[in-house]
């Protein structure tokens, strides 16, 4: 619909989600999924949940409780 504007958003999103950071890609997807859940955006919540799972985060609850697989980074968000 608005390819020029969408292109800019995609570039920004790529930089934030995949650019250099102290946070891993899985941590960024976890945060994005959680915030999308708080914002009640089911589309974004589901999309970020899929990516979070792909990066090794296991969804333990339908309301967004996640646990990382690696032993040294076990945490949950409720």
Coordinates of N, CA, C and O in Angstrom, one line a residue:
X1 N 0.8 -1.2 0.0 CA 0.0 0.0 0.0 C 0.9 1.3 0.0 O 0.7 2.1 -0.8
X2 N 1.9 1.3 0.9 CA 2.8 2.4 1.0 C 4.2 1.9 1.0 O 4.9 1.9 2.1
X3 N 4.7 1.4 -0.1 CA 6.0 0.7 -0.1 C 7.2 1.6 0.4 O 8.1 1.1 1.0
X4 N 7.2 2.9 0.1 CA 8.2 3.7 0.6 C 8.3 3.8 2.1 O 9.3 3.7 2.7
X5 N 7.1 3.9 2.8 CA 7.1 4.0 4.2 C 7.3 2.6 4.8 O 8.0 2.5 5.8
X6 N 6.8 1.6 4.2 CA 7.0 0.3 4.7 C 8.4 -0.1 4.7 O 9.0 -0.8 5.6
X7 N 9.1 0.2 3.6 CA 10.5 -0.1 3.4 C 11.3 0.6 4.5 O 12.2 -0.1 5.1
X8 N 11.0 1.8 4.9 CA 11.8 2.5 6.0 C 11.5 1.8 7.3 O 12.4 1.6 8.1
X9 N 10.3 1.4 7.6 CA 9.9 0.6 8.8 C 10.7 -0.7 8.8 O 11.2 -1.0 9.9
X10 N 10.7 -1.4 7.8 CA 11.4 -2.7 7.7 C 12.9 -2.5 8.0 O 13.5 -3.4 8.7
X11 N 13.5 -1.5 7.4 CA 14.9 -1.2 7.7 C 15.2 -0.9 9.2 O 16.1 -1.4 9.8
X12 N 14.3 -0.1 9.8 CA 14.4 0.2 11.2 C 14.2 -1.0 12.1 O 15.0 -1.3 13.0
X13 N 13.2 -1.8 11.8 CA 12.9 -3.0 12.5 C 14.1 -4.0 12.4 O 14.5 -4.6 13.4
X14 N 14.7 -4.1 11.3 CA 15.9 -5.0 11.1 C 17.0 -4.5 12.0 O 17.7 -5.3 12.6
X15 N 17.2 -3.2 12.0 CA 18.3 -2.7 12.8 C 18.1 -2.9 14.3 O 19.0 -3.4 15.0
X16 N 16.9 -2.7 14.7 CA 16.6 -2.9 16.1 C 16.6 -4.3 16.5 O 17.2 -4.7 17.6
X17 N 16.0 -5.2 15.7 CA 15.9 -6.6 16.1 C 17.2 -7.4 15.7 O 17.4 -8.5 16.4
X18 N 17.9 -7.0 14.7 CA 19.1 -7.9 14.3 C 20.4 -7.1 14.3 O 21.4 -7.7 14.0
X19 N 20.4 -5.8 14.6 CA 21.6 -5.1 14.6 C 22.5 -5.4 15.8 O 22.1 -6.2 16.7
X20 N 23.6 -4.7 15.9 CA 24.5 -4.9 17.0 C 23.9 -4.5 18.3 O 23.2 -3.5 18.4
X21 N 24.0 -5.3 19.3 CA 23.4 -5.0 20.6 C 24.0 -5.9 21.7 O 24.6 -7.0 21.4
X22 N 23.8 -5.5 22.9 CA 24.2 -6.4 24.0 C 23.2 -7.5 24.3 O 23.5 -8.5 24.9
X23 N 22.0 -7.3 23.7 CA 20.9 -8.3 23.8 C 21.0 -9.2 22.6 O 21.2 -8.8 21.5
X24 N 20.8 -10.5 22.9 CA 20.8 -11.5 21.8 C 19.5 -11.3 21.0 O 18.5 -10.7 21.5
X25 N 19.4 -12.0 19.9 CA 18.2 -11.9 19.0 C 17.1 -12.6 19.8 O 15.9 -12.1 19.7
X26 N 17.3 -13.7 20.5 CA 16.3 -14.3 21.3 C 15.7 -13.4 22.4 O 14.5 -13.3 22.6
X27 N 16.6 -12.7 23.1 CA 16.2 -11.7 24.1 C 15.3 -10.6 23.5 O 14.3 -10.2 24.1
X28 N 15.7 -10.1 22.4 CA 15.0 -9.0 21.7 C 13.6 -9.5 21.3 O 12.6 -8.8 21.4
X29 N 13.5 -10.8 20.8 CA 12.2 -11.3 20.4 C 11.3 -11.6 21.6 O 10.1 -11.4 21.6
X30 N 11.9 -12.0 22.7 CA 11.2 -12.2 23.9 C 10.6 -10.9 24.4 O 9.4 -10.9 24.7
X31 N 11.4 -9.9 24.4 CA 10.9 -8.5 24.8 C 9.8 -8.1 23.9 O 8.7 -7.6 24.3
X32 N 10.0 -8.2 22.6 CA 9.0 -7.8 21.6 C 7.7 -8.6 21.7 O 6.6 -8.0 21.7
X33 N 7.8 -9.9 22.0 CA 6.6 -10.7 22.2 C 5.8 -10.3 23.4 O 4.6 -10.1 23.4
X34 N 6.6 -10.0 24.5 CA 5.9 -9.6 25.8 C 5.2 -8.3 25.6 O 4.1 -8.1 26.0
X35 N 6.0 -7.3 25.1 CA 5.4 -6.0 24.9 C 4.2 -6.0 24.0 O 3.2 -5.4 24.2
X36 N 4.3 -6.8 22.9 CA 3.1 -6.9 22.0 C 1.9 -7.5 22.7 O 0.8 -7.1 22.4
X37 N 2.2 -8.5 23.6 CA 1.1 -9.0 24.4 C 0.5 -8.0 25.3 O -0.8 -7.9 25.5
X38 N 1.3 -7.1 25.9 CA 0.8 -6.1 26.8 C 0.0 -5.1 26.0 O -1.0 -4.5 26.5
X39 N 0.4 -4.8 24.8 CA -0.3 -3.9 23.9 C -1.5 -4.5 23.2 O -2.2 -3.9 22.5
X40 N -1.7 -5.8 23.5 CA -2.9 -6.5 22.9 C -2.9 -6.5 21.4 O -3.9 -6.5 20.8
X41 N -1.7 -6.6 20.8 CA -1.5 -6.7 19.4 C -1.3 -8.2 19.1 O -0.1 -8.7 19.1
X42 N -2.3 -8.9 18.8 CA -2.2 -10.4 18.6 C -1.3 -10.7 17.4 O -0.6 -11.7 17.4
X43 N -1.4 -9.9 16.4 CA -0.5 -10.2 15.2 C 0.9 -10.1 15.5 O 1.7 -11.0 15.3
X44 N 1.4 -9.0 16.2 CA 2.8 -8.8 16.5 C 3.2 -9.8 17.6 O 4.3 -10.4 17.6
X45 N 2.3 -10.1 18.6 CA 2.6 -11.0 19.6 C 2.9 -12.4 19.0 O 3.9 -13.1 19.4
X46 N 2.0 -12.9 18.2 CA 2.2 -14.2 17.6 C 3.4 -14.2 16.7 O 4.2 -15.2 16.7
X47 N 3.7 -13.2 15.9 CA 4.9 -13.2 15.0 C 6.2 -13.2 15.9 O 7.1 -14.0 15.6
X48 N 6.3 -12.4 16.9 CA 7.5 -12.4 17.7 C 7.6 -13.7 18.5 O 8.7 -14.1 18.8
X49 N 6.5 -14.3 18.9 CA 6.5 -15.6 19.6 C 7.1 -16.6 18.7 O 7.9 -17.4 19.2
X50 N 6.7 -16.6 17.5 CA 7.3 -17.6 16.5 C 8.8 -17.4 16.4 O 9.5 -18.4 16.4
X51 N 9.2 -16.2 16.2 CA 10.7 -15.9 16.1 C 11.4 -16.3 17.4 O 12.5 -16.8 17.4
X52 N 10.8 -16.0 18.6 CA 11.4 -16.3 19.9 C 11.6 -17.8 20.0 O 12.6 -18.2 20.4
X53 N 10.6 -18.5 19.6 CA 10.7 -20.0 19.6 C 11.8 -20.5 18.7 O 12.6 -21.4 19.0
X54 N 11.9 -19.9 17.5 CA 12.9 -20.2 16.6 C 14.3 -20.0 17.1 O 15.3 -20.7 16.8
X55 N 14.5 -19.0 18.0 CA 15.7 -18.6 18.6 C 16.0 -19.3 19.9 O 16.9 -19.0 20.6
X56 N 15.1 -20.3 20.3 CA 15.4 -21.1 21.4 C 14.6 -20.8 22.7 O 14.9 -21.3 23.7
X57 N 13.6 -19.9 22.6 CA 12.7 -19.6 23.7 C 11.5 -20.5 23.7 O 10.9 -20.6 22.6
X58 N 11.2 -21.1 24.8 CA 10.0 -22.0 24.8 C 8.9 -21.3 25.5 O 9.0 -20.8 26.6
X59 N 7.7 -21.2 24.9 CA 6.5 -20.6 25.5 C 5.9 -21.6 26.4 O 5.6 -22.7 26.0
X60 N 5.8 -21.3 27.7 CA 5.3 -22.1 28.7 C 3.8 -21.8 29.0 O 3.2 -22.6 29.8
X61 N 3.3 -20.7 28.5 CA 1.9 -20.3 28.9 C 1.4 -19.5 27.8 O 2.1 -18.7 27.2
X62 N 0.1 -19.5 27.5 CA -0.5 -18.8 26.4 C -0.4 -17.3 26.6 O -0.6 -16.5 25.7
X63 N -0.2 -16.8 27.8 CA -0.2 -15.4 28.1 C 1.2 -14.8 28.0 O 1.4 -13.7 28.4
X64 N 2.2 -15.6 27.6 CA 3.5 -15.0 27.3 C 4.6 -15.3 28.3 O 5.5 -14.5 28.5
X65 N 4.5 -16.4 29.0 CA 5.6 -16.8 29.9 C 6.6 -17.6 29.1 O 6.2 -18.6 28.5
X66 N 7.8 -17.2 29.1 CA 8.8 -17.8 28.3 C 10.0 -18.3 29.2 O 10.2 -17.7 30.2
X67 N 10.7 -19.3 28.7 CA 11.9 -19.7 29.4 C 13.0 -20.0 28.4 O 12.7 -20.7 27.4
X68 N 14.1 -19.5 28.6 CA 15.2 -19.8 27.6 C 15.7 -21.2 27.8 O 15.6 -21.8 28.9
X69 N 16.2 -21.8 26.8 CA 16.7 -23.2 26.8 C 18.1 -23.3 27.5 O 18.3 -24.3 28.2
X70 N 18.9 -22.3 27.3 CA 20.3 -22.5 27.8 C 20.3 -22.5 29.4 O 19.5 -21.7 30.0
X71 N 21.1 -23.3 29.9 CA 21.2 -23.5 31.4 C 21.6 -22.2 32.1 O 21.2 -21.9 33.2
X72 N 22.5 -21.4 31.5 CA 23.0 -20.2 32.2 C 22.1 -19.0 32.1 O 22.4 -18.0 32.7
X73 N 21.0 -19.1 31.3 CA 20.1 -17.9 31.2 C 18.7 -18.3 31.4 O 17.8 -18.0 30.6
X74 N 18.4 -19.0 32.5 CA 17.0 -19.4 32.7 C 16.3 -18.2 33.4 O 16.7 -17.7 34.4
X75 N 15.2 -17.8 32.7 CA 14.4 -16.7 33.3 C 13.0 -16.8 32.7 O 12.8 -17.5 31.6
X76 N 12.1 -16.2 33.3 CA 10.7 -16.3 32.8 C 10.1 -14.9 32.9 O 10.5 -14.0 33.7
X77 N 9.2 -14.6 32.0 CA 8.4 -13.3 32.0 C 7.0 -13.7 32.1 O 6.5 -14.5 31.4
X78 N 6.3 -13.1 33.1 CA 4.9 -13.4 33.2 C 4.0 -12.2 33.0 O 4.5 -11.1 33.1

